């Protein structure tokens, strides 16, 4: 231990946070922005048809007609009706078994327009969309997926350790919540770090712990199957039974599939109107056909379901929950982490909590440099210190610039460009790389101020470029039409630009002061000047 227990926790909190803070910042920024992946997808593909609301019965009827036409002979059908932002269009999936003489399993995965029942045309604008941003926060994009999972698991564990040690360090945690001293240099950065940490503490604990649960099979795969003597087939069988997996073989005897309307009515009678989420059909057209109707999820990702005989329509299993409590607990944590169940208000609270977590990491990294500069303000900066400073500037401000470049690339790259979606991402990382190099060439204050202005310009350019490159997806059209998905994207970009303008103006007011000037101010009794000399 280093000194007392609390001192040891302070050391662990400081260094655990510093070593991984820039990657954690990347994970929080991409995860927070990517949480609105559906809205981002819509903005980045403005030529795709607008989704149409439909009842479960209407959507299932359209889906069945399509599957009977395209998926005849399949052993599995899936129908996912439109479901708000998460699934804007009707989705169908079918799977045919491989032929006995060999060959691959055949599959079809289509998105249908509820107006016509036809497949939604692919966008002429190839893009990674919001899904690419969202996936970045756990696969880090350019890394091998297995390596990324292990690395993210380690980083998540380190963050969890940092949060627990932070709680130990801040023994006056409630006082910290109400304390903020403006323009006090180092003290202000610490106050901001404490304020952001305490304000969003429940969310950060939940998101970090649930993230660890996501990685449990990556962390400890042998523990999961070790209980079954490392028999993976036995482990899979137990999991299937615990989750209520329906397992039945085809009879090989043709039989007409029952009408879906009575099945849907029976499920709605049990669960209520507007309570159904999706439908699955096993072995359609066979005597052993099964229809599985799933109820909408809440916080848990494990939905209740009812199983019907696909020929008679009789209820075979009306289980409303799953028999494995651990699976339900794990699924609930995963559901909380993803937040797919959230309505508009809760969704924005998720987003704001993610921003607070991002600010918590950023202010902690800045406080580290401010504290060490305050101790020796007149000594030349060492290479290690300068390296941390440049990483802070290039990541805290540079990464948002890169994300703004990602959105601008969506509008500016040629529509017919080969590998266009990949190049949107390449543009993002190229721009971010340049912002990481820029602080090396400038003084720290100049780099902070100039990159803040660049970030403001980049985000302000998004709605401007949108007006110049689209006909009906910009604010001049979307605001009068009340299209708050597209309008909200541009308005959010404007809000980000305003925040960076404020940051640039505040940085412009800052004047670094030497240790001698602090002592002179102290001799004059100027306590305010003394405390503001650190930044």
XYZ file of C-alpha atoms in Angstrom:
535
model
C 0.000 0.000 0.000
C 1.012 3.597 -0.608
C 0.445 5.322 2.738
C -3.060 4.901 4.086
C -5.814 2.890 2.420
C -7.407 6.044 1.026
C -4.064 7.243 -0.355
C -3.610 3.885 -2.060
C -7.041 4.189 -3.594
C -6.204 7.714 -4.764
C -3.049 6.439 -6.478
C -4.947 3.564 -8.095
C -7.799 5.854 -9.192
C -5.371 8.367 -10.723
C -3.166 6.004 -12.672
C -5.824 3.498 -13.684
C -7.810 6.385 -15.111
C -4.902 8.079 -16.863
C -3.538 5.002 -18.641
C -6.828 4.157 -20.388
C -8.758 7.436 -20.317
C -8.353 8.266 -24.021
C -9.699 4.907 -25.217
C -12.490 5.094 -22.636
C -13.293 8.578 -23.931
C -13.524 7.148 -27.446
C -15.823 4.371 -26.217
C -18.090 6.811 -24.372
C -18.305 9.312 -27.239
C -19.083 6.713 -29.918
C -21.424 4.794 -27.636
C -23.306 7.937 -26.607
C -23.628 9.361 -30.121
C -24.308 5.911 -31.560
C -27.179 5.396 -29.097
C -29.266 7.378 -31.616
C -28.143 5.078 -34.424
C -31.612 4.834 -35.969
C -31.976 8.610 -36.212
C -28.437 8.888 -37.601
C -29.212 6.169 -40.169
C -32.213 8.164 -41.312
C -30.167 11.373 -41.707
C -27.323 9.610 -43.517
C -29.749 7.972 -45.985
C -32.233 10.761 -46.733
C -33.459 9.093 -49.935
C -34.909 6.038 -48.163
C -38.724 5.989 -47.779
C -40.159 7.191 -44.494
C -41.390 4.384 -42.262
C -45.122 3.779 -41.883
C -46.814 2.761 -38.662
C -48.937 -0.388 -38.809
C -50.726 -2.687 -36.422
C -49.201 -6.052 -35.614
C -51.902 -7.879 -37.593
C -51.450 -5.693 -40.678
C -47.682 -6.119 -40.640
C -47.892 -9.893 -40.138
C -50.305 -10.210 -43.079
C -47.916 -8.328 -45.374
C -44.976 -10.319 -44.057
C -46.743 -13.674 -44.560
C -47.612 -12.856 -48.149
C -43.987 -11.991 -48.860
C -42.643 -15.114 -47.142
C -45.077 -17.424 -48.927
C -43.792 -15.971 -52.166
C -40.076 -15.702 -51.419
C -39.556 -18.239 -48.635
C -41.536 -21.242 -49.825
C -39.898 -24.415 -48.591
C -38.110 -22.668 -45.724
C -37.944 -24.315 -42.321
C -38.071 -21.002 -40.426
C -39.854 -17.713 -40.929
C -39.415 -14.549 -38.878
C -41.687 -11.512 -39.057
C -40.647 -8.317 -37.247
C -43.358 -5.639 -37.587
C -42.350 -1.959 -37.501
C -41.555 -0.991 -33.938
C -40.882 2.708 -33.541
C -37.301 3.844 -33.928
C -35.744 0.439 -33.339
C -37.305 -1.263 -36.392
C -38.741 1.462 -38.653
C -39.739 -0.932 -41.458
C -41.295 -4.388 -41.554
C -38.517 -7.000 -41.595
C -38.800 -10.610 -42.705
C -36.293 -13.436 -42.589
C -36.438 -16.980 -43.945
C -34.029 -19.884 -43.864
C -33.957 -23.031 -45.974
C -31.913 -26.075 -44.932
C -28.993 -27.177 -47.042
C -29.803 -29.704 -49.769
C -29.089 -33.339 -48.979
C -26.479 -33.501 -51.744
C -24.585 -30.639 -50.196
C -24.592 -26.893 -50.592
C -25.087 -23.946 -48.296
C -28.058 -22.962 -46.192
C -30.198 -20.461 -48.115
C -31.418 -17.322 -46.387
C -33.429 -14.242 -47.182
C -33.485 -11.045 -45.137
C -35.751 -8.306 -46.456
C -37.030 -4.932 -45.355
C -40.530 -4.269 -46.664
C -42.502 -1.118 -47.350
C -45.861 -1.437 -45.583
C -47.558 0.642 -48.316
C -46.688 -1.695 -51.169
C -45.436 -4.920 -49.586
C -42.365 -4.613 -51.803
C -38.755 -4.654 -50.653
C -37.526 -1.244 -49.532
C -35.034 -0.115 -52.190
C -31.442 0.222 -51.170
C -30.265 3.770 -50.654
C -28.230 5.277 -53.475
C -26.048 6.717 -50.727
C -23.884 3.892 -49.377
C -23.067 4.680 -45.758
C -21.957 3.162 -42.498
C -24.689 5.120 -40.743
C -25.248 5.238 -37.026
C -24.728 1.491 -36.630
C -21.042 1.900 -37.507
C -20.595 4.544 -34.815
C -22.452 2.413 -32.289
C -20.338 -0.681 -33.004
C -17.146 1.329 -32.618
C -17.616 1.604 -28.885
C -17.134 -2.132 -28.393
C -15.189 -3.388 -31.434
C -12.977 -0.285 -31.954
C -13.482 -0.686 -35.727
C -10.044 -1.529 -37.135
C -9.115 -4.274 -34.673
C -9.793 -7.981 -34.987
C -13.123 -8.628 -33.277
C -11.759 -11.173 -30.776
C -8.882 -8.876 -29.825
C -11.246 -5.906 -29.545
C -13.608 -7.829 -27.250
C -10.777 -8.778 -24.912
C -9.334 -5.281 -24.920
C -12.726 -3.667 -24.275
C -13.315 -6.165 -21.467
C -10.026 -5.167 -19.816
C -10.781 -1.476 -20.262
C -14.261 -1.898 -18.805
C -12.846 -3.665 -15.757
C -10.285 -0.888 -15.267
C -13.032 1.712 -15.487
C -15.098 -0.167 -12.939
C -12.067 -0.233 -10.617
C -11.613 3.495 -11.228
C -15.217 4.194 -10.290
C -15.086 2.136 -7.093
C -11.804 3.759 -6.021
C -13.263 7.149 -6.926
C -16.125 6.559 -4.508
C -13.598 5.683 -1.795
C -11.488 8.770 -2.592
C -14.407 11.199 -2.488
C -15.444 10.797 1.119
C -17.370 14.078 0.839
C -19.284 12.857 -2.169
C -22.515 14.735 -1.383
C -20.649 17.971 -0.718
C -18.825 17.536 -4.027
C -22.197 17.402 -5.736
C -23.003 20.971 -4.639
C -19.495 22.426 -5.003
C -18.192 24.225 -8.051
C -15.720 27.091 -8.004
C -15.647 28.876 -11.353
C -12.369 30.160 -12.862
C -10.223 28.653 -10.104
C -7.913 26.705 -12.392
C -6.954 23.312 -11.007
C -9.653 23.483 -8.350
C -12.307 24.144 -11.001
C -11.232 21.118 -13.041
C -11.451 18.926 -9.947
C -14.851 20.360 -9.057
C -16.111 19.677 -12.582
C -14.734 16.140 -12.483
C -16.454 15.530 -9.151
C -19.711 17.119 -10.294
C -19.933 15.074 -13.505
C -18.944 11.901 -11.653
C -21.423 12.223 -8.797
C -24.289 13.458 -10.976
C -24.151 10.437 -13.260
C -22.771 7.887 -10.763
C -25.744 5.452 -10.799
C -25.766 5.420 -14.597
C -21.999 4.962 -14.866
C -22.029 2.073 -12.381
C -24.873 0.413 -14.278
C -23.362 0.903 -17.728
C -19.926 -0.315 -16.619
C -21.105 -3.343 -14.647
C -23.535 -4.386 -17.378
C -20.713 -3.938 -19.892
C -18.675 -6.448 -17.886
C -21.605 -8.884 -18.075
C -21.588 -8.439 -21.848
C -17.981 -9.633 -21.850
C -18.373 -12.500 -19.367
C -17.998 -15.263 -21.965
C -14.948 -13.458 -23.337
C -13.456 -13.100 -19.877
C -14.304 -16.486 -18.419
C -15.487 -18.892 -21.139
C -14.138 -21.940 -19.296
C -16.176 -21.156 -16.188
C -19.405 -21.276 -18.209
C -18.771 -24.732 -19.680
C -16.583 -26.067 -16.856
C -19.687 -26.889 -14.853
C -20.600 -29.350 -17.612
C -17.192 -31.041 -17.825
C -16.346 -28.804 -20.786
C -19.043 -30.449 -22.887
C -20.127 -27.566 -25.128
C -23.091 -29.479 -26.551
C -24.422 -30.202 -23.058
C -23.958 -26.565 -22.046
C -25.833 -25.413 -25.153
C -28.638 -27.886 -24.393
C -29.022 -26.587 -20.832
C -29.063 -22.980 -22.037
C -31.689 -23.783 -24.680
C -33.888 -25.416 -22.046
C -33.409 -22.525 -19.613
C -34.362 -19.928 -22.228
C -37.375 -21.892 -23.412
C -35.970 -22.634 -26.877
C -38.528 -24.437 -29.029
C -36.998 -27.557 -30.572
C -39.005 -29.763 -32.918
C -38.270 -31.688 -36.089
C -40.371 -31.504 -39.240
C -42.795 -34.410 -39.686
C -42.352 -34.487 -43.448
C -46.132 -34.468 -43.881
C -47.593 -31.444 -45.734
C -50.271 -29.511 -43.841
C -51.850 -26.113 -44.331
C -50.595 -23.376 -42.039
C -53.315 -21.938 -39.818
C -54.516 -18.367 -40.285
C -52.570 -15.920 -38.131
C -55.494 -13.752 -37.010
C -56.874 -16.167 -34.332
C -53.348 -16.764 -33.048
C -52.719 -13.043 -32.697
C -56.104 -12.522 -31.031
C -55.332 -15.253 -28.486
C -51.965 -13.725 -27.633
C -53.428 -10.226 -27.306
C -56.166 -11.597 -25.076
C -53.493 -12.932 -22.740
C -51.130 -9.938 -22.847
C -53.238 -6.982 -23.935
C -53.546 -4.885 -27.070
C -50.369 -3.517 -28.637
C -48.293 -5.956 -26.585
C -46.872 -8.190 -29.321
C -43.348 -7.786 -30.672
C -42.592 -10.388 -33.349
C -43.610 -13.759 -34.757
C -41.627 -16.861 -35.688
C -42.854 -19.907 -37.634
C -41.072 -23.247 -37.532
C -41.600 -25.648 -40.449
C -44.382 -23.705 -42.215
C -46.539 -26.028 -44.316
C -45.594 -29.100 -42.246
C -47.734 -31.127 -39.841
C -45.317 -30.222 -37.034
C -45.453 -26.497 -37.733
C -45.132 -24.212 -34.704
C -46.030 -20.537 -34.412
C -44.203 -18.572 -31.702
C -45.475 -15.138 -30.731
C -43.243 -12.922 -28.587
C -44.386 -10.208 -26.227
C -42.704 -6.790 -26.276
C -39.629 -6.522 -24.097
C -39.224 -4.155 -21.193
C -35.848 -3.604 -19.533
C -35.038 -7.294 -20.005
C -34.001 -8.596 -23.391
C -35.696 -11.928 -22.660
C -39.316 -11.608 -23.835
C -42.202 -13.833 -22.850
C -43.629 -15.985 -25.640
C -46.516 -18.258 -26.541
C -46.215 -21.375 -28.722
C -49.096 -22.463 -30.964
C -49.663 -25.540 -33.074
C -49.185 -24.299 -36.632
C -51.985 -26.482 -38.007
C -54.724 -26.343 -35.379
C -53.842 -23.005 -33.731
C -53.978 -24.633 -30.283
C -51.881 -23.089 -27.511
C -49.087 -25.506 -26.629
C -47.053 -23.376 -24.253
C -48.093 -20.096 -22.699
C -44.972 -19.539 -20.651
C -44.711 -15.910 -19.623
C -41.218 -16.099 -18.168
C -38.075 -18.185 -18.325
C -37.044 -20.838 -15.845
C -33.467 -19.629 -15.338
C -33.198 -16.717 -12.897
C -29.503 -16.064 -13.760
C -30.385 -15.708 -17.446
C -33.194 -13.287 -16.633
C -30.873 -11.207 -14.394
C -28.135 -11.153 -17.034
C -30.615 -10.274 -19.785
C -32.029 -7.459 -17.662
C -28.572 -5.944 -17.192
C -27.916 -6.222 -20.912
C -31.279 -4.620 -21.634
C -30.443 -1.749 -19.294
C -27.076 -1.312 -20.991
C -28.565 -1.102 -24.487
C -31.569 0.983 -23.433
C -33.659 -0.167 -26.399
C -36.796 -0.203 -24.250
C -36.544 3.498 -23.408
C -39.149 6.021 -24.530
C -38.199 9.490 -25.814
C -37.672 11.110 -22.383
C -35.668 8.221 -20.924
C -33.709 7.958 -24.171
C -32.551 11.555 -23.809
C -31.655 10.882 -20.172
C -29.494 7.991 -21.390
C -27.865 10.334 -23.888
C -27.256 13.097 -21.332
C -25.872 10.578 -18.843
C -23.505 9.346 -21.545
C -22.370 12.940 -22.135
C -21.788 13.361 -18.393
C -19.674 10.203 -18.384
C -17.711 11.554 -21.349
C -17.172 14.864 -19.534
C -16.142 12.980 -16.378
C -13.335 11.242 -18.282
C -12.257 14.420 -20.097
C -12.108 16.603 -16.968
C -10.208 13.904 -15.090
C -7.537 13.797 -17.798
C -7.280 17.610 -17.903
C -7.113 17.813 -14.098
C -4.097 15.458 -14.128
C -2.081 17.916 -16.233
C -3.401 21.014 -14.425
C -2.381 19.644 -11.047
C 1.147 18.785 -12.150
C 1.662 22.112 -13.931
C 0.570 23.939 -10.801
C 3.252 22.235 -8.726
C 6.078 23.338 -11.024
C 4.756 26.131 -13.293
C 8.211 27.461 -14.252
C 9.859 24.135 -15.062
C 9.988 23.048 -18.732
C 7.503 20.378 -19.606
C 8.933 16.859 -19.868
C 8.249 14.637 -22.848
C 5.831 12.432 -20.906
C 3.872 15.426 -19.650
C 3.787 16.983 -23.119
C 2.627 13.656 -24.579
C -0.316 13.532 -22.164
C -1.177 17.168 -22.894
C -1.238 16.596 -26.658
C -3.329 13.459 -26.267
C -5.798 15.401 -24.124
C -6.203 18.152 -26.719
C -6.234 15.829 -29.709
C -8.762 13.451 -28.129
C -11.105 15.641 -26.097
C -11.618 18.115 -28.954
C -10.163 16.184 -31.889
C -12.471 13.165 -31.706
C -15.658 15.288 -31.981
C -14.067 17.007 -35.003
C -13.503 13.565 -36.531
C -17.139 12.597 -35.928
C -18.305 15.853 -37.537
C -16.064 14.978 -40.507
C -17.771 11.558 -40.667
C -21.157 13.239 -41.101
C -19.802 15.769 -43.606
C -18.206 12.962 -45.628
C -21.658 11.389 -45.916
C -22.840 14.462 -47.804
C -19.652 15.332 -49.728
C -18.191 12.035 -50.974
C -19.332 11.062 -54.511
C -22.455 8.883 -54.405
C -20.994 6.288 -56.756
C -17.660 6.081 -54.980
C -16.352 2.557 -54.441
C -16.226 1.515 -50.755
C -17.963 4.759 -49.887
C -19.092 3.606 -46.431
C -15.562 2.575 -45.512
C -14.212 5.912 -46.671
C -16.637 7.788 -44.437
C -14.958 6.033 -41.517
C -11.478 6.557 -42.983
C -12.188 10.300 -43.211
C -13.199 10.327 -39.558
C -9.986 8.671 -38.394
C -7.748 10.664 -40.762
C -9.170 13.924 -39.443
C -8.872 12.708 -35.854
C -5.260 11.695 -36.533
C -4.467 15.194 -37.811
C -5.999 16.771 -34.706
C -3.783 14.503 -32.582
C -0.694 15.801 -34.408
C -1.716 19.467 -34.428
C -1.075 20.142 -30.692
C 2.542 19.086 -31.184
C 3.041 22.113 -33.442
C 1.329 24.710 -31.244
C 1.394 25.836 -27.649
C -1.197 24.165 -25.464
C -3.428 27.239 -25.118
C -3.324 27.947 -28.854
C -4.056 24.296 -29.661
C -7.022 24.146 -27.270
C -8.497 27.399 -28.598
C -7.911 26.765 -32.299
C -9.240 23.215 -32.228
C -12.300 24.367 -30.290
C -12.978 26.884 -33.070
C -12.407 24.158 -35.663
C -14.901 21.882 -33.876
C -17.456 24.704 -33.806
C -16.945 25.326 -37.529
C -17.198 21.613 -38.362
C -20.503 21.121 -36.540
C -21.914 24.414 -37.848
C -21.049 23.262 -41.376
C -23.224 20.134 -41.095
C -26.652 21.828 -41.505
C -25.184 24.241 -44.097
C -23.766 21.441 -46.237
C -27.023 19.550 -45.753
C -28.958 22.442 -47.325
C -26.565 22.530 -50.271
C -26.537 18.794 -50.986
C -30.112 17.567 -50.329
C -33.524 18.602 -51.580
C -35.860 17.631 -48.749
C -33.735 16.621 -45.745
C -32.599 20.029 -44.475
C -34.000 22.411 -41.879
C -35.792 24.614 -44.413
C -38.006 21.609 -45.210
C -37.940 19.411 -42.110
C -38.853 22.141 -39.598
C -42.044 23.263 -41.413
C -42.940 19.590 -41.985
C -42.435 18.722 -38.312
C -39.934 15.981 -39.184
C -38.149 16.035 -35.831
C -35.818 13.150 -36.607
C -34.066 14.946 -39.458
C -34.537 18.401 -37.964
C -33.315 17.187 -34.571
C -30.060 15.971 -36.095
C -29.269 19.378 -37.613
C -30.373 21.214 -34.463
C -28.142 18.978 -32.342
C -25.208 19.794 -34.626
C -25.946 23.511 -34.164
C -26.103 23.047 -30.376
C -22.711 21.283 -30.448
C -21.290 24.162 -32.495
C -22.551 26.683 -29.920
C -20.981 24.716 -27.058
C -17.609 24.685 -28.816
C -17.888 28.424 -29.525
C -18.429 29.028 -25.796
C -15.460 26.791 -24.994
C -13.251 28.645 -27.503
C -14.229 32.027 -26.039
C -13.502 30.850 -22.484
C -10.127 29.476 -23.557
C -9.402 32.781 -25.283
C -9.826 34.595 -21.950
C -7.275 32.378 -20.242
C -3.829 33.834 -19.531
C -1.193 31.419 -18.173
C 0.743 32.811 -15.215
C 4.052 31.855 -13.699
C 4.803 30.758 -10.148
C 6.353 34.182 -9.378
C 3.183 35.985 -10.376
C 1.209 33.762 -8.031
C 3.513 34.576 -5.122
C 3.304 38.297 -5.893
C -0.474 38.098 -5.955
C -0.428 36.250 -2.640
C 1.694 38.971 -1.085
C -0.885 41.518 -2.166
C -3.587 39.369 -0.605
C -5.094 38.615 -3.979
C -6.366 35.148 -3.168
C -8.448 35.000 -6.309
C -5.456 35.550 -8.544
C -3.493 32.992 -6.569
C -6.033 30.234 -7.074
C -6.598 31.044 -10.762
C -2.955 30.593 -11.653
C -3.376 26.871 -12.234
C -4.991 25.501 -15.360
